[in-house]
């Protein structure tokens, strides 16, 4: 008679262990999801530009900030490092500043800063088109292009 309650007791213990393992797995997965997608560790909080000589750094920062503004799918923030599409960011900056030869975005985890390093094209020569209209005066340069 003693064998029956012992088996039932073991079965209940196994069911409790299974339940606790499933519950622990669900909680750990939820915390991991929150830690990766919503913690401040991976959020881009600031944008800084370096090595700019003739390019307006404020305009590059405003392009980057507008690129990072908003949410994806209405839930996930666009300023999250995992969702940063560097190619699209580089294309958005190069669309406005054709003079840039290289754009290198890097992320600093300690400060939450996206650093954008710029390398500008070096001109071999300048080609200037002169305006000879009487209002401007003869010989005044209107437009100069890099060659």
mmCIF file with all atom_site columns, N, CA, C and O in Angstrom, residues 51-74:
data_model
loop_
_atom_site.group_PDB
_atom_site.id
_atom_site.type_symbol
_atom_site.label_atom_id
_atom_site.label_alt_id
_atom_site.label_comp_id
_atom_site.label_asym_id
_atom_site.label_entity_id
_atom_site.label_seq_id
_atom_site.pdbx_PDB_ins_code
_atom_site.Cartn_x
_atom_site.Cartn_y
_atom_site.Cartn_z
_atom_site.occupancy
_atom_site.B_iso_or_equiv
_atom_site.pdbx_formal_charge
_atom_site.auth_seq_id
_atom_site.auth_comp_id
_atom_site.auth_asym_id
_atom_site.auth_atom_id
_atom_site.pdbx_PDB_model_num
ATOM 1  N N  . UNK A 1 51 ? 36.701 64.624 -38.468 1.00 0.00 ? 51 UNK A N  1
ATOM 2  C CA . UNK A 1 51 ? 37.507 64.792 -39.679 1.00 0.00 ? 51 UNK A CA 1
ATOM 3  C C  . UNK A 1 51 ? 36.806 65.568 -40.783 1.00 0.00 ? 51 UNK A C  1
ATOM 4  O O  . UNK A 1 51 ? 37.122 65.399 -41.953 1.00 0.00 ? 51 UNK A O  1
ATOM 5  N N  . UNK A 1 52 ? 35.864 66.409 -40.444 1.00 0.00 ? 52 UNK A N  1
ATOM 6  C CA . UNK A 1 52 ? 35.183 67.220 -41.453 1.00 0.00 ? 52 UNK A CA 1
ATOM 7  C C  . UNK A 1 52 ? 35.974 68.508 -41.669 1.00 0.00 ? 52 UNK A C  1
ATOM 8  O O  . UNK A 1 52 ? 36.299 69.212 -40.718 1.00 0.00 ? 52 UNK A O  1
ATOM 9  N N  . UNK A 1 53 ? 36.285 68.791 -42.931 1.00 0.00 ? 53 UNK A N  1
ATOM 10 C CA . UNK A 1 53 ? 37.030 70.004 -43.237 1.00 0.00 ? 53 UNK A CA 1
ATOM 11 C C  . UNK A 1 53 ? 36.127 71.051 -43.888 1.00 0.00 ? 53 UNK A C  1
ATOM 12 O O  . UNK A 1 53 ? 36.051 72.176 -43.417 1.00 0.00 ? 53 UNK A O  1
ATOM 13 N N  . UNK A 1 54 ? 35.459 70.694 -44.965 1.00 0.00 ? 54 UNK A N  1
ATOM 14 C CA . UNK A 1 54 ? 34.586 71.646 -45.646 1.00 0.00 ? 54 UNK A CA 1
ATOM 15 C C  . UNK A 1 54 ? 33.118 71.293 -45.491 1.00 0.00 ? 54 UNK A C  1
ATOM 16 O O  . UNK A 1 54 ? 32.259 72.109 -45.805 1.00 0.00 ? 54 UNK A O  1
ATOM 17 N N  . UNK A 1 55 ? 32.823 70.110 -45.008 1.00 0.00 ? 55 UNK A N  1
ATOM 18 C CA . UNK A 1 55 ? 31.443 69.659 -44.839 1.00 0.00 ? 55 UNK A CA 1
ATOM 19 C C  . UNK A 1 55 ? 30.903 70.179 -43.513 1.00 0.00 ? 55 UNK A C  1
ATOM 20 O O  . UNK A 1 55 ? 31.609 70.169 -42.503 1.00 0.00 ? 55 UNK A O  1
ATOM 21 N N  . UNK A 1 56 ? 29.660 70.635 -43.530 1.00 0.00 ? 56 UNK A N  1
ATOM 22 C CA . UNK A 1 56 ? 29.021 71.146 -42.324 1.00 0.00 ? 56 UNK A CA 1
ATOM 23 C C  . UNK A 1 56 ? 28.648 69.970 -41.412 1.00 0.00 ? 56 UNK A C  1
ATOM 24 O O  . UNK A 1 56 ? 27.803 69.144 -41.761 1.00 0.00 ? 56 UNK A O  1
ATOM 25 N N  . UNK A 1 57 ? 29.287 69.891 -40.246 1.00 0.00 ? 57 UNK A N  1
ATOM 26 C CA . UNK A 1 57 ? 29.055 68.755 -39.344 1.00 0.00 ? 57 UNK A CA 1
ATOM 27 C C  . UNK A 1 57 ? 27.635 68.763 -38.778 1.00 0.00 ? 57 UNK A C  1
ATOM 28 O O  . UNK A 1 57 ? 27.059 67.701 -38.552 1.00 0.00 ? 57 UNK A O  1
ATOM 29 N N  . UNK A 1 58 ? 27.063 69.943 -38.580 1.00 0.00 ? 58 UNK A N  1
ATOM 30 C CA . UNK A 1 58 ? 25.691 70.010 -38.052 1.00 0.00 ? 58 UNK A CA 1
ATOM 31 C C  . UNK A 1 58 ? 24.697 69.384 -39.024 1.00 0.00 ? 58 UNK A C  1
ATOM 32 O O  . UNK A 1 58 ? 23.747 68.731 -38.618 1.00 0.00 ? 58 UNK A O  1
ATOM 33 N N  . UNK A 1 59 ? 24.937 69.573 -40.317 1.00 0.00 ? 59 UNK A N  1
ATOM 34 C CA . UNK A 1 59 ? 24.037 68.995 -41.307 1.00 0.00 ? 59 UNK A CA 1
ATOM 35 C C  . UNK A 1 59 ? 24.188 67.470 -41.367 1.00 0.00 ? 59 UNK A C  1
ATOM 36 O O  . UNK A 1 59 ? 23.204 66.750 -41.525 1.00 0.00 ? 59 UNK A O  1
ATOM 37 N N  . UNK A 1 60 ? 25.418 66.972 -41.227 1.00 0.00 ? 60 UNK A N  1
ATOM 38 C CA . UNK A 1 60 ? 25.631 65.520 -41.191 1.00 0.00 ? 60 UNK A CA 1
ATOM 39 C C  . UNK A 1 60 ? 24.946 64.929 -39.961 1.00 0.00 ? 60 UNK A C  1
ATOM 40 O O  . UNK A 1 60 ? 24.295 63.879 -40.042 1.00 0.00 ? 60 UNK A O  1
ATOM 41 N N  . UNK A 1 61 ? 25.054 65.593 -38.820 1.00 0.00 ? 61 UNK A N  1
ATOM 42 C CA . UNK A 1 61 ? 24.396 65.125 -37.588 1.00 0.00 ? 61 UNK A CA 1
ATOM 43 C C  . UNK A 1 61 ? 22.879 65.145 -37.760 1.00 0.00 ? 61 UNK A C  1
ATOM 44 O O  . UNK A 1 61 ? 22.191 64.210 -37.338 1.00 0.00 ? 61 UNK A O  1
ATOM 45 N N  . UNK A 1 62 ? 22.333 66.179 -38.400 1.00 0.00 ? 62 UNK A N  1
ATOM 46 C CA . UNK A 1 62 ? 20.874 66.241 -38.585 1.00 0.00 ? 62 UNK A CA 1
ATOM 47 C C  . UNK A 1 62 ? 20.398 65.145 -39.545 1.00 0.00 ? 62 UNK A C  1
ATOM 48 O O  . UNK A 1 62 ? 19.328 64.569 -39.345 1.00 0.00 ? 62 UNK A O  1
ATOM 49 N N  . UNK A 1 63 ? 21.189 64.821 -40.575 1.00 0.00 ? 63 UNK A N  1
ATOM 50 C CA . UNK A 1 63 ? 20.825 63.721 -41.471 1.00 0.00 ? 63 UNK A CA 1
ATOM 51 C C  . UNK A 1 63 ? 20.829 62.409 -40.703 1.00 0.00 ? 63 UNK A C  1
ATOM 52 O O  . UNK A 1 63 ? 19.904 61.593 -40.828 1.00 0.00 ? 63 UNK A O  1
ATOM 53 N N  . UNK A 1 64 ? 21.852 62.176 -39.888 1.00 0.00 ? 64 UNK A N  1
ATOM 54 C CA . UNK A 1 64 ? 21.938 60.942 -39.099 1.00 0.00 ? 64 UNK A CA 1
ATOM 55 C C  . UNK A 1 64 ? 20.801 60.861 -38.077 1.00 0.00 ? 64 UNK A C  1
ATOM 56 O O  . UNK A 1 64 ? 20.200 59.798 -37.896 1.00 0.00 ? 64 UNK A O  1
ATOM 57 N N  . UNK A 1 65 ? 20.494 61.973 -37.417 1.00 0.00 ? 65 UNK A N  1
ATOM 58 C CA . UNK A 1 65 ? 19.410 61.961 -36.426 1.00 0.00 ? 65 UNK A CA 1
ATOM 59 C C  . UNK A 1 65 ? 18.053 61.713 -37.072 1.00 0.00 ? 65 UNK A C  1
ATOM 60 O O  . UNK A 1 65 ? 17.218 61.000 -36.512 1.00 0.00 ? 65 UNK A O  1
ATOM 61 N N  . UNK A 1 66 ? 17.811 62.287 -38.251 1.00 0.00 ? 66 UNK A N  1
ATOM 62 C CA . UNK A 1 66 ? 16.545 62.025 -38.932 1.00 0.00 ? 66 UNK A CA 1
ATOM 63 C C  . UNK A 1 66 ? 16.476 60.579 -39.416 1.00 0.00 ? 66 UNK A C  1
ATOM 64 O O  . UNK A 1 66 ? 15.405 59.984 -39.473 1.00 0.00 ? 66 UNK A O  1
ATOM 65 N N  . UNK A 1 67 ? 17.634 59.999 -39.756 1.00 0.00 ? 67 UNK A N  1
ATOM 66 C CA . UNK A 1 67 ? 17.693 58.592 -40.155 1.00 0.00 ? 67 UNK A CA 1
ATOM 67 C C  . UNK A 1 67 ? 17.384 57.672 -38.974 1.00 0.00 ? 67 UNK A C  1
ATOM 68 O O  . UNK A 1 67 ? 16.767 56.627 -39.142 1.00 0.00 ? 67 UNK A O  1
ATOM 69 N N  . UNK A 1 68 ? 17.791 58.073 -37.777 1.00 0.00 ? 68 UNK A N  1
ATOM 70 C CA . UNK A 1 68 ? 17.619 57.249 -36.577 1.00 0.00 ? 68 UNK A CA 1
ATOM 71 C C  . UNK A 1 68 ? 16.317 57.519 -35.827 1.00 0.00 ? 68 UNK A C  1
ATOM 72 O O  . UNK A 1 68 ? 16.034 56.849 -34.842 1.00 0.00 ? 68 UNK A O  1
ATOM 73 N N  . UNK A 1 69 ? 15.536 58.492 -36.253 1.00 0.00 ? 69 UNK A N  1
ATOM 74 C CA . UNK A 1 69 ? 14.313 58.863 -35.535 1.00 0.00 ? 69 UNK A CA 1
ATOM 75 C C  . UNK A 1 69 ? 13.178 57.889 -35.850 1.00 0.00 ? 69 UNK A C  1
ATOM 76 O O  . UNK A 1 69 ? 13.099 57.338 -36.937 1.00 0.00 ? 69 UNK A O  1
ATOM 77 N N  . UNK A 1 70 ? 12.321 57.671 -34.880 1.00 0.00 ? 70 UNK A N  1
ATOM 78 C CA . UNK A 1 70 ? 11.137 56.859 -35.078 1.00 0.00 ? 70 UNK A CA 1
ATOM 79 C C  . UNK A 1 70 ? 11.283 55.433 -34.570 1.00 0.00 ? 70 UNK A C  1
ATOM 80 O O  . UNK A 1 70 ? 12.216 55.095 -33.859 1.00 0.00 ? 70 UNK A O  1
ATOM 81 N N  . UNK A 1 71 ? 10.318 54.606 -34.977 1.00 0.00 ? 71 UNK A N  1
ATOM 82 C CA . UNK A 1 71 ? 10.289 53.207 -34.546 1.00 0.00 ? 71 UNK A CA 1
ATOM 83 C C  . UNK A 1 71 ? 10.050 52.308 -35.752 1.00 0.00 ? 71 UNK A C  1
ATOM 84 O O  . UNK A 1 71 ? 9.401  52.700 -36.706 1.00 0.00 ? 71 UNK A O  1
ATOM 85 N N  . UNK A 1 72 ? 10.594 51.106 -35.666 1.00 0.00 ? 72 UNK A N  1
ATOM 86 C CA . UNK A 1 72 ? 10.342 50.087 -36.683 1.00 0.00 ? 72 UNK A CA 1
ATOM 87 C C  . UNK A 1 72 ? 9.153  49.247 -36.230 1.00 0.00 ? 72 UNK A C  1
ATOM 88 O O  . UNK A 1 72 ? 9.102  48.822 -35.075 1.00 0.00 ? 72 UNK A O  1
ATOM 89 N N  . UNK A 1 73 ? 8.249  49.003 -37.130 1.00 0.00 ? 73 UNK A N  1
ATOM 90 C CA . UNK A 1 73 ? 7.060  48.197 -36.864 1.00 0.00 ? 73 UNK A CA 1
ATOM 91 C C  . UNK A 1 73 ? 6.250  48.754 -35.703 1.00 0.00 ? 73 UNK A C  1
ATOM 92 O O  . UNK A 1 73 ? 5.499  48.033 -35.076 1.00 0.00 ? 73 UNK A O  1
ATOM 93 N N  . UNK A 1 74 ? 6.423  50.021 -35.379 1.00 0.00 ? 74 UNK A N  1
ATOM 94 C CA . UNK A 1 74 ? 5.688  50.656 -34.302 1.00 0.00 ? 74 UNK A CA 1
ATOM 95 C C  . UNK A 1 74 ? 6.140  50.277 -32.911 1.00 0.00 ? 74 UNK A C  1
ATOM 96 O O  . UNK A 1 74 ? 5.582  50.745 -31.933 1.00 0.00 ? 74 UNK A O  1
#
